């Protein structure tokens, strides 16, 4: 890889994780007004509309003519579809500490998937760095106390989320004949279709279809949450993630995942007034040391 490619990939990975780190705060605001399914449905609908308008007015361009769509659908099936289904249902059936421990294992799962399916063995620095980042993430999660739900169903859904994210990363790296914009657009089309339909069905069952449609207009906090999650997280965040994977590969990109944990802690402390203990500071420090160690070979 050329030096400019590495620099673009690193900046994209950091920006992506920064965006995702702030999303935890907006999720908290959004779920005060609606269910997680309604939030996901509106999130991907907004992202799909925003990107479709950008394509319509020529701000961004995609060209899928003559290209097989199946590889992109496979990417979209794993993320956002399976990942968010697994994460949402997993979190709802387990404790915060349990879900945090599972999701902290995503870099390791991505590393294994890259080794098995892409035949790309991690370097010594990458392996050590990711293990340090994992230990920092686990330390941060467990510093607030470990509670157990003993929900096998919840554990299964969280495992699905972890594996889905790993397979998504591998498939994006293999989709070299598509641009990051093309991959992102298909992800948003599938996400809007799947989660929009699920949200519609939930509203029908609860006889609250009008409430679902009017949510962003009646609840300002929900409207702000879906704008951030739809345009910034789903559109820009997925686009940056796809750029990072295509420029750096799965192994290097996965080393940056812990950055979102640090950002979520800082945002919770600075904007929500949540407590920030010394143990969390230590864990956040470990995460950043791990990110540096994993990329120490690149100036």
Coordinates of N, CA and C in Angstrom, one line a residue, residues 94-292:
X94 N -29.9 -9.1 27.8 CA -28.7 -9.3 28.7 C -28.5 -8.0 29.4
X95 N -27.5 -8.0 30.3 CA -27.1 -6.8 31.0 C -26.2 -6.0 30.2
X96 N -26.0 -4.7 30.6 CA -25.1 -3.8 29.9 C -23.7 -4.3 29.9
X97 N -23.2 -4.9 31.0 CA -21.9 -5.4 31.1 C -21.6 -6.6 30.3
X98 N -22.6 -7.5 30.2 CA -22.5 -8.7 29.4 C -22.4 -8.3 27.9
X99 N -23.3 -7.4 27.4 CA -23.3 -7.0 26.0 C -22.0 -6.3 25.7
X100 N -21.5 -5.5 26.6 CA -20.2 -4.8 26.4 C -19.1 -5.7 26.2
X101 N -19.1 -6.8 27.0 CA -18.0 -7.8 26.9 C -18.0 -8.5 25.6
X102 N -19.2 -8.9 25.1 CA -19.4 -9.6 23.8 C -18.9 -8.6 22.7
X103 N -19.4 -7.4 22.7 CA -19.1 -6.5 21.6 C -17.7 -6.1 21.6
X104 N -17.0 -6.1 22.7 CA -15.6 -5.8 22.8 C -14.8 -6.8 22.0
X105 N -15.3 -8.0 21.8 CA -14.6 -9.1 21.1 C -14.6 -9.0 19.6
X106 N -15.3 -8.0 19.0 CA -15.4 -7.8 17.6 C -14.0 -7.8 16.9
X107 N -13.0 -7.0 17.4 CA -11.7 -7.0 16.7 C -11.1 -8.4 16.6
X108 N -11.2 -9.2 17.7 CA -10.6 -10.6 17.6 C -11.4 -11.4 16.6
X109 N -12.7 -11.3 16.6 CA -13.5 -12.1 15.6 C -13.1 -11.7 14.2
X110 N -12.9 -10.4 14.0 CA -12.5 -9.9 12.6 C -11.1 -10.4 12.2
X111 N -10.2 -10.4 13.2 CA -8.9 -10.9 13.0 C -8.9 -12.4 12.6
X112 N -9.7 -13.2 13.3 CA -9.8 -14.6 12.9 C -10.4 -14.8 11.6
X113 N -11.5 -14.0 11.3 CA -12.2 -14.1 10.0 C -11.2 -13.8 8.8
X114 N -10.4 -12.7 9.0 CA -9.4 -12.3 8.0 C -8.4 -13.4 7.8
X115 N -7.9 -14.0 8.9 CA -6.9 -15.1 8.8 C -7.5 -16.3 8.1
X116 N -8.7 -16.7 8.4 CA -9.3 -17.9 7.8 C -9.8 -17.7 6.4
X117 N -10.5 -16.6 6.1 CA -11.1 -16.4 4.8 C -10.3 -15.6 3.8
X118 N -9.4 -14.7 4.3 CA -8.6 -13.9 3.4 C -7.2 -14.4 3.4
X119 N -6.9 -15.3 4.2 CA -5.5 -15.9 4.3 C -4.5 -14.8 4.7
X120 N -4.9 -13.8 5.5 CA -4.0 -12.7 5.9 C -3.7 -12.8 7.3
X121 N -2.6 -13.3 7.7 CA -2.2 -13.4 9.1 C -1.8 -12.1 9.6
X122 N -2.3 -11.8 10.8 CA -1.9 -10.5 11.5 C -0.4 -10.5 11.8
X123 N 0.2 -9.3 11.8 CA 1.6 -9.1 12.2 C 1.6 -9.2 13.7
X124 N 2.8 -9.4 14.2 CA 3.0 -9.5 15.7 C 2.5 -8.2 16.4
X125 N 2.8 -7.0 15.8 CA 2.3 -5.8 16.4 C 0.8 -5.7 16.4
X126 N 0.2 -6.1 15.3 CA -1.3 -6.1 15.2 C -1.9 -7.0 16.2
X127 N -1.4 -8.2 16.4 CA -2.0 -9.1 17.3 C -1.8 -8.6 18.8
X128 N -0.6 -8.1 19.1 CA -0.4 -7.6 20.5 C -1.3 -6.4 20.7
X129 N -1.3 -5.5 19.7 CA -2.1 -4.3 19.8 C -3.6 -4.5 20.0
X130 N -4.1 -5.4 19.3 CA -5.6 -5.8 19.4 C -5.9 -6.4 20.7
X131 N -5.0 -7.3 21.2 CA -5.2 -7.9 22.5 C -5.1 -6.9 23.6
X132 N -4.2 -5.9 23.5 CA -4.2 -4.8 24.5 C -5.5 -4.0 24.4
X133 N -5.9 -3.7 23.2 CA -7.2 -2.9 23.1 C -8.4 -3.7 23.7
X134 N -8.4 -5.0 23.4 CA -9.5 -5.9 24.0 C -9.4 -5.8 25.5
X135 N -8.2 -6.0 26.1 CA -8.1 -6.0 27.5 C -8.6 -4.6 28.1
X136 N -8.2 -3.5 27.4 CA -8.7 -2.2 27.8 C -10.2 -2.0 27.8
X137 N -10.8 -2.5 26.7 CA -12.3 -2.5 26.5 C -13.0 -3.3 27.6
X138 N -12.5 -4.5 27.9 CA -13.0 -5.4 28.9 C -12.9 -4.7 30.3
X139 N -11.7 -4.2 30.5 CA -11.4 -3.5 31.8 C -12.4 -2.3 32.0
X140 N -12.6 -1.6 31.0 CA -13.5 -0.4 31.1 C -15.0 -0.9 31.4
X141 N -15.4 -1.9 30.7 CA -16.8 -2.5 30.9 C -16.9 -3.0 32.3
X142 N -16.0 -3.8 32.7 CA -16.1 -4.5 34.0 C -15.8 -3.6 35.2
X143 N -15.3 -2.4 34.9 CA -15.0 -1.5 36.0 C -16.3 -1.0 36.7
X144 N -17.4 -1.0 35.9 CA -18.6 -0.6 36.5 C -19.4 -1.7 37.2
X145 N -18.8 -2.9 37.2 CA -19.4 -4.0 37.8 C -20.0 -5.0 36.8
X146 N -19.9 -6.3 37.2 CA -20.4 -7.3 36.3 C -21.7 -7.9 36.8
X147 N -22.7 -7.8 36.0 CA -24.0 -8.5 36.4 C -24.3 -9.5 35.4
X148 N -25.0 -10.6 35.8 CA -25.2 -11.7 34.9 C -26.7 -11.9 34.7
X149 N -27.1 -12.1 33.4 CA -28.5 -12.4 33.1 C -28.7 -13.9 32.9
X150 N -27.7 -14.6 32.5 CA -27.7 -16.0 32.2 C -28.8 -16.3 31.1
X151 N -28.8 -15.4 30.2 CA -29.8 -15.5 29.1 C -29.0 -16.1 27.9
X152 N -29.3 -17.4 27.6 CA -28.6 -18.1 26.5 C -29.1 -17.4 25.2
X153 N -30.3 -17.1 25.1 CA -30.9 -16.4 23.9 C -30.2 -15.1 23.6
X154 N -30.0 -14.3 24.7 CA -29.3 -13.0 24.6 C -27.8 -13.2 24.1
X155 N -27.2 -14.2 24.7 CA -25.8 -14.5 24.3 C -25.7 -14.9 22.8
X156 N -26.7 -15.7 22.4 CA -26.7 -16.1 21.0 C -26.8 -14.9 20.1
X157 N -27.7 -14.0 20.4 CA -27.9 -12.8 19.5 C -26.6 -12.0 19.5
X158 N -26.0 -11.8 20.7 CA -24.7 -11.0 20.7 C -23.6 -11.7 19.9
X159 N -23.6 -13.0 20.0 CA -22.6 -13.8 19.2 C -22.9 -13.5 17.7
X160 N -24.2 -13.5 17.3 CA -24.5 -13.3 15.9 C -24.0 -11.9 15.5
X161 N -24.2 -10.9 16.4 CA -23.7 -9.5 16.1 C -22.2 -9.5 15.9
X162 N -21.5 -10.2 16.8 CA -20.0 -10.2 16.7 C -19.5 -10.8 15.4
X163 N -20.1 -12.0 15.1 CA -19.7 -12.7 13.9 C -20.1 -12.0 12.6
X164 N -21.3 -11.3 12.6 CA -21.8 -10.6 11.5 C -20.9 -9.4 11.1
X165 N -20.4 -8.7 12.2 CA -19.5 -7.6 11.9 C -18.2 -8.1 11.3
X166 N -17.7 -9.3 11.8 CA -16.5 -9.9 11.3 C -16.6 -10.3 9.8
X167 N -17.7 -10.9 9.5 CA -18.0 -11.3 8.1 C -18.2 -10.1 7.2
X168 N -18.8 -9.1 7.7 CA -19.0 -7.8 6.9 C -17.7 -7.3 6.5
X169 N -16.7 -7.2 7.5 CA -15.4 -6.7 7.2 C -14.7 -7.5 6.1
X170 N -14.8 -8.8 6.2 CA -14.1 -9.6 5.2 C -14.7 -9.4 3.8
X171 N -16.1 -9.4 3.7 CA -16.7 -9.2 2.4 C -16.5 -7.9 1.8
X172 N -16.3 -6.8 2.6 CA -16.0 -5.5 2.1 C -14.6 -5.5 1.5
X173 N -13.7 -6.1 2.2 CA -12.3 -6.2 1.6 C -12.3 -7.0 0.3
X174 N -13.1 -8.0 0.2 CA -13.2 -8.8 -1.0 C -13.9 -8.1 -2.2
X175 N -14.7 -7.1 -1.8 CA -15.5 -6.4 -2.9 C -14.7 -5.3 -3.5
X176 N -13.5 -5.7 -4.0 CA -12.6 -4.7 -4.6 C -13.1 -4.0 -5.8
X177 N -14.0 -4.6 -6.6 CA -14.5 -4.0 -7.8 C -15.6 -3.0 -7.7
X178 N -16.0 -2.7 -6.4 CA -17.0 -1.7 -6.1 C -16.4 -0.6 -5.3
X179 N -17.0 0.6 -5.5 CA -16.5 1.8 -4.8 C -17.1 1.7 -3.4
X180 N -16.5 2.5 -2.5 CA -17.1 2.5 -1.1 C -18.5 3.1 -1.1
X181 N -18.7 4.1 -2.0 CA -20.0 4.7 -2.1 C -21.1 3.7 -2.6
X182 N -20.7 2.8 -3.5 CA -21.7 1.8 -4.0 C -22.0 0.8 -2.9
X183 N -21.0 0.4 -2.2 CA -21.2 -0.6 -1.1 C -22.1 0.1 0.0
X184 N -21.8 1.3 0.3 CA -22.6 2.0 1.3 C -24.1 2.2 0.9
X185 N -24.3 2.5 -0.4 CA -25.7 2.7 -0.8 C -26.5 1.4 -0.7
X186 N -26.0 0.3 -1.2 CA -26.7 -0.9 -1.1 C -27.0 -1.3 0.4
X187 N -26.0 -1.0 1.3 CA -26.2 -1.3 2.7 C -27.4 -0.5 3.2
X188 N -27.5 0.8 2.8 CA -28.6 1.6 3.3 C -29.9 1.2 2.7
X189 N -29.9 0.8 1.4 CA -31.2 0.3 0.8 C -31.7 -0.9 1.5
X190 N -30.8 -1.9 1.8 CA -31.3 -3.1 2.5 C -31.7 -2.7 3.9
X191 N -30.9 -1.9 4.6 CA -31.2 -1.5 6.0 C -32.6 -0.8 6.1
X192 N -32.8 0.1 5.1 CA -34.1 0.8 5.2 C -35.3 -0.1 4.9
X193 N -35.1 -1.1 4.0 CA -36.1 -2.0 3.6 C -36.4 -3.0 4.8
X194 N -35.4 -3.5 5.4 CA -35.6 -4.5 6.4 C -36.1 -3.9 7.7
X195 N -35.4 -2.9 8.2 CA -35.8 -2.3 9.5 C -37.1 -1.4 9.3
X196 N -37.3 -0.8 8.2 CA -38.5 -0.1 7.9 C -39.7 -1.0 8.0
X197 N -39.6 -2.2 7.4 CA -40.7 -3.2 7.4 C -40.9 -3.7 8.8
X198 N -39.9 -4.0 9.5 CA -40.0 -4.5 10.9 C -40.7 -3.4 11.8
X199 N -40.3 -2.1 11.6 CA -40.9 -1.0 12.4 C -42.4 -0.9 12.1
X200 N -42.7 -1.0 10.8 CA -44.1 -0.9 10.3 C -44.9 -2.0 10.9
X201 N -44.4 -3.3 10.9 CA -45.1 -4.4 11.5 C -45.3 -4.2 13.0
X202 N -44.3 -3.7 13.7 CA -44.4 -3.5 15.1 C -45.5 -2.4 15.4
X203 N -45.5 -1.4 14.6 CA -46.5 -0.3 14.8 C -47.9 -0.8 14.5
X204 N -48.1 -1.7 13.5 CA -49.4 -2.3 13.2 C -49.9 -3.2 14.4
X205 N -49.0 -4.0 14.9 CA -49.3 -4.8 16.0 C -49.8 -4.0 17.2
X206 N -49.1 -2.9 17.5 CA -49.4 -2.1 18.6 C -50.5 -1.0 18.3
X207 N -51.0 -1.1 17.0 CA -52.0 -0.1 16.6 C -51.5 1.3 16.8
X208 N -50.3 1.6 16.3 CA -49.7 2.9 16.6 C -49.0 3.3 15.3
X209 N -49.6 3.1 14.1 CA -48.9 3.5 12.9 C -48.8 5.0 12.8
X210 N -49.8 5.7 13.2 CA -49.7 7.2 13.1 C -48.6 7.7 14.1
X211 N -48.5 7.0 15.2 CA -47.4 7.4 16.2 C -46.1 7.2 15.6
X212 N -45.8 6.2 14.9 CA -44.5 5.9 14.2 C -44.2 6.9 13.2
X213 N -45.2 7.3 12.4 CA -45.0 8.2 11.3 C -44.7 9.6 11.8
X214 N -45.3 10.0 12.9 CA -45.2 11.3 13.5 C -44.1 11.5 14.5
X215 N -43.5 10.4 14.9 CA -42.5 10.4 15.9 C -41.4 11.6 15.8
X216 N -40.8 11.7 14.7 CA -39.7 12.8 14.6 C -40.2 14.2 14.7
X217 N -41.5 14.4 14.4 CA -42.1 15.7 14.5 C -42.7 16.0 15.9
X218 N -43.1 15.0 16.6 CA -43.7 15.2 17.9 C -42.6 15.1 19.0
X219 N -41.5 14.4 18.7 CA -40.5 14.2 19.7 C -39.2 14.8 19.2
X220 N -38.8 16.1 19.5 CA -37.6 16.7 19.0 C -36.3 15.9 19.2
X221 N -36.2 15.3 20.4 CA -35.1 14.5 20.8 C -34.9 13.3 19.9
X222 N -36.0 12.7 19.5 CA -36.0 11.5 18.6 C -35.6 12.0 17.2
X223 N -36.2 13.1 16.8 CA -35.8 13.7 15.5 C -34.4 14.0 15.3
X224 N -33.8 14.6 16.4 CA -32.4 14.9 16.4 C -31.5 13.6 16.3
X225 N -32.0 12.6 17.1 CA -31.3 11.3 17.2 C -31.2 10.6 15.8
X226 N -32.4 10.6 15.1 CA -32.4 9.9 13.8 C -31.6 10.6 12.7
X227 N -31.6 12.0 12.9 CA -30.8 12.7 11.9 C -29.3 12.4 12.1
X228 N -28.9 12.4 13.3 CA -27.4 12.1 13.6 C -27.1 10.6 13.2
X229 N -28.0 9.7 13.6 CA -27.7 8.3 13.3 C -27.9 8.0 11.9
X230 N -28.9 8.6 11.2 CA -29.2 8.3 9.8 C -28.1 8.9 8.9
X231 N -27.9 10.2 9.0 CA -27.0 10.9 8.1 C -25.5 10.7 8.5
X232 N -25.2 11.0 9.8 CA -23.8 10.9 10.2 C -23.3 9.5 10.4
X233 N -24.1 8.7 11.2 CA -23.6 7.3 11.5 C -23.8 6.4 10.3
X234 N -25.0 6.2 9.8 CA -25.3 5.3 8.8 C -24.7 5.6 7.4
X235 N -24.8 6.9 7.0 CA -24.4 7.3 5.7 C -22.9 7.6 5.8
X236 N -22.5 8.6 6.5 CA -21.0 8.9 6.6 C -20.2 7.9 7.3
X237 N -20.7 7.4 8.4 CA -20.0 6.4 9.2 C -19.7 5.1 8.4
X238 N -20.7 4.5 7.8 CA -20.5 3.3 7.0 C -19.6 3.6 5.8
X239 N -19.7 4.8 5.2 CA -18.9 5.1 4.1 C -17.4 5.2 4.5
X240 N -17.1 5.8 5.7 CA -15.8 5.8 6.2 C -15.3 4.5 6.6
X241 N -16.1 3.6 7.1 CA -15.7 2.3 7.5 C -15.3 1.5 6.3
X242 N -16.1 1.6 5.2 CA -15.8 0.9 4.0 C -14.5 1.4 3.3
X243 N -14.3 2.7 3.4 CA -13.0 3.3 2.9 C -11.8 2.7 3.7
X244 N -12.0 2.7 5.1 CA -10.9 2.2 5.9 C -10.5 0.7 5.6
X245 N -11.6 -0.1 5.5 CA -11.3 -1.5 5.2 C -10.7 -1.7 3.8
X246 N -11.1 -0.9 2.8 CA -10.6 -1.1 1.5 C -9.1 -0.6 1.4
X247 N -8.8 0.4 2.2 CA -7.4 1.0 2.2 C -6.5 0.3 3.1
X248 N -6.9 -0.2 4.3 CA -6.1 -0.7 5.3 C -6.2 -2.3 5.4
X249 N -7.3 -2.8 5.0 CA -7.6 -4.2 5.3 C -8.3 -4.4 6.6
X250 N -8.8 -5.7 6.8 CA -9.6 -6.0 8.0 C -8.7 -5.9 9.3
X251 N -7.5 -6.4 9.2 CA -6.7 -6.5 10.4 C -6.4 -5.1 11.0
X252 N -5.9 -4.2 10.1 CA -5.6 -2.9 10.6 C -6.8 -2.1 11.1
X253 N -7.9 -2.2 10.3 CA -9.1 -1.4 10.6 C -9.7 -1.9 11.9
X254 N -9.7 -3.2 12.2 CA -10.2 -3.7 13.4 C -9.5 -3.2 14.7
X255 N -8.2 -2.8 14.5 CA -7.5 -2.3 15.6 C -8.0 -1.0 16.1
X256 N -8.7 -0.2 15.3 CA -9.2 1.1 15.7 C -10.6 1.0 16.4
X257 N -11.2 -0.1 16.5 CA -12.6 -0.2 17.0 C -12.7 0.3 18.4
X258 N -11.7 0.0 19.2 CA -11.7 0.5 20.6 C -11.8 2.0 20.8
X259 N -11.5 2.7 19.8 CA -11.5 4.2 19.9 C -13.0 4.7 20.2
X260 N -14.0 3.9 19.6 CA -15.4 4.3 19.9 C -15.7 4.2 21.3
X261 N -15.1 3.2 22.0 CA -15.4 3.0 23.4 C -14.9 4.2 24.2
X262 N -13.7 4.7 23.9 CA -13.1 5.9 24.6 C -14.0 7.1 24.3
X263 N -14.4 7.3 23.1 CA -15.3 8.4 22.7 C -16.6 8.4 23.4
X264 N -17.2 7.2 23.5 CA -18.5 7.0 24.2 C -18.4 7.3 25.7
X265 N -17.3 7.0 26.3 CA -17.0 7.3 27.7 C -16.9 8.8 27.9
X266 N -16.1 9.4 27.1 CA -15.9 10.8 27.2 C -17.1 11.6 26.9
X267 N -17.9 11.2 25.9 CA -19.2 11.9 25.6 C -20.2 11.8 26.7
X268 N -20.2 10.6 27.3 CA -21.1 10.4 28.4 C -20.8 11.2 29.6
X269 N -19.5 11.4 29.9 CA -19.0 12.2 31.0 C -19.2 13.7 30.8
X270 N -18.8 14.2 29.6 CA -18.9 15.6 29.3 C -20.3 16.1 29.0
X271 N -21.1 15.3 28.3 CA -22.4 15.8 27.9 C -23.6 15.3 28.7
X272 N -23.4 14.1 29.3 CA -24.5 13.5 30.1 C -24.2 13.6 31.6
X273 N -23.1 14.0 32.0 CA -22.7 14.1 33.4 C -22.5 12.7 34.1
X274 N -22.2 11.7 33.3 CA -22.0 10.4 33.9 C -20.6 10.3 34.6
X275 N -20.5 9.4 35.5 CA -19.3 9.3 36.3 C -18.2 8.7 35.5
X276 N -17.0 9.2 35.7 CA -15.8 8.7 35.0 C -14.7 8.3 36.0
X277 N -14.7 7.0 36.3 CA -13.8 6.5 37.4 C -12.3 6.4 36.9
X278 N -11.5 6.3 37.9 CA -10.1 6.1 37.6 C -9.8 4.8 36.8
X279 N -10.6 3.7 37.1 CA -10.5 2.5 36.4 C -10.8 2.6 34.9
X280 N -11.8 3.5 34.6 CA -12.2 3.7 33.3 C -11.1 4.5 32.5
X281 N -10.5 5.4 33.2 CA -9.4 6.1 32.6 C -8.2 5.2 32.3
X282 N -8.0 4.2 33.2 CA -6.9 3.2 32.9 C -7.3 2.4 31.7
X283 N -8.6 1.9 31.6 CA -9.0 1.1 30.5 C -9.0 1.9 29.2
X284 N -9.4 3.1 29.2 CA -9.3 4.0 28.0 C -7.8 4.1 27.5
X285 N -6.9 4.3 28.5 CA -5.5 4.4 28.2 C -5.0 3.1 27.5
X286 N -5.4 2.0 28.0 CA -5.0 0.7 27.4 C -5.5 0.6 26.0
X287 N -6.7 1.0 25.8 CA -7.3 1.0 24.4 C -6.4 1.8 23.4
X288 N -6.1 3.0 23.8 CA -5.3 3.9 22.9 C -3.8 3.3 22.7
X289 N -3.3 2.7 23.8 CA -2.0 2.1 23.7 C -2.0 0.9 22.7
X290 N -3.1 0.2 22.8 CA -3.3 -1.0 21.9 C -3.4 -0.5 20.4
X291 N -4.2 0.6 20.2 CA -4.3 1.1 18.8 C -3.0 1.5 18.3
X292 N -2.2 2.2 19.1 CA -0.9 2.6 18.7 C 0.0 1.4 18.4

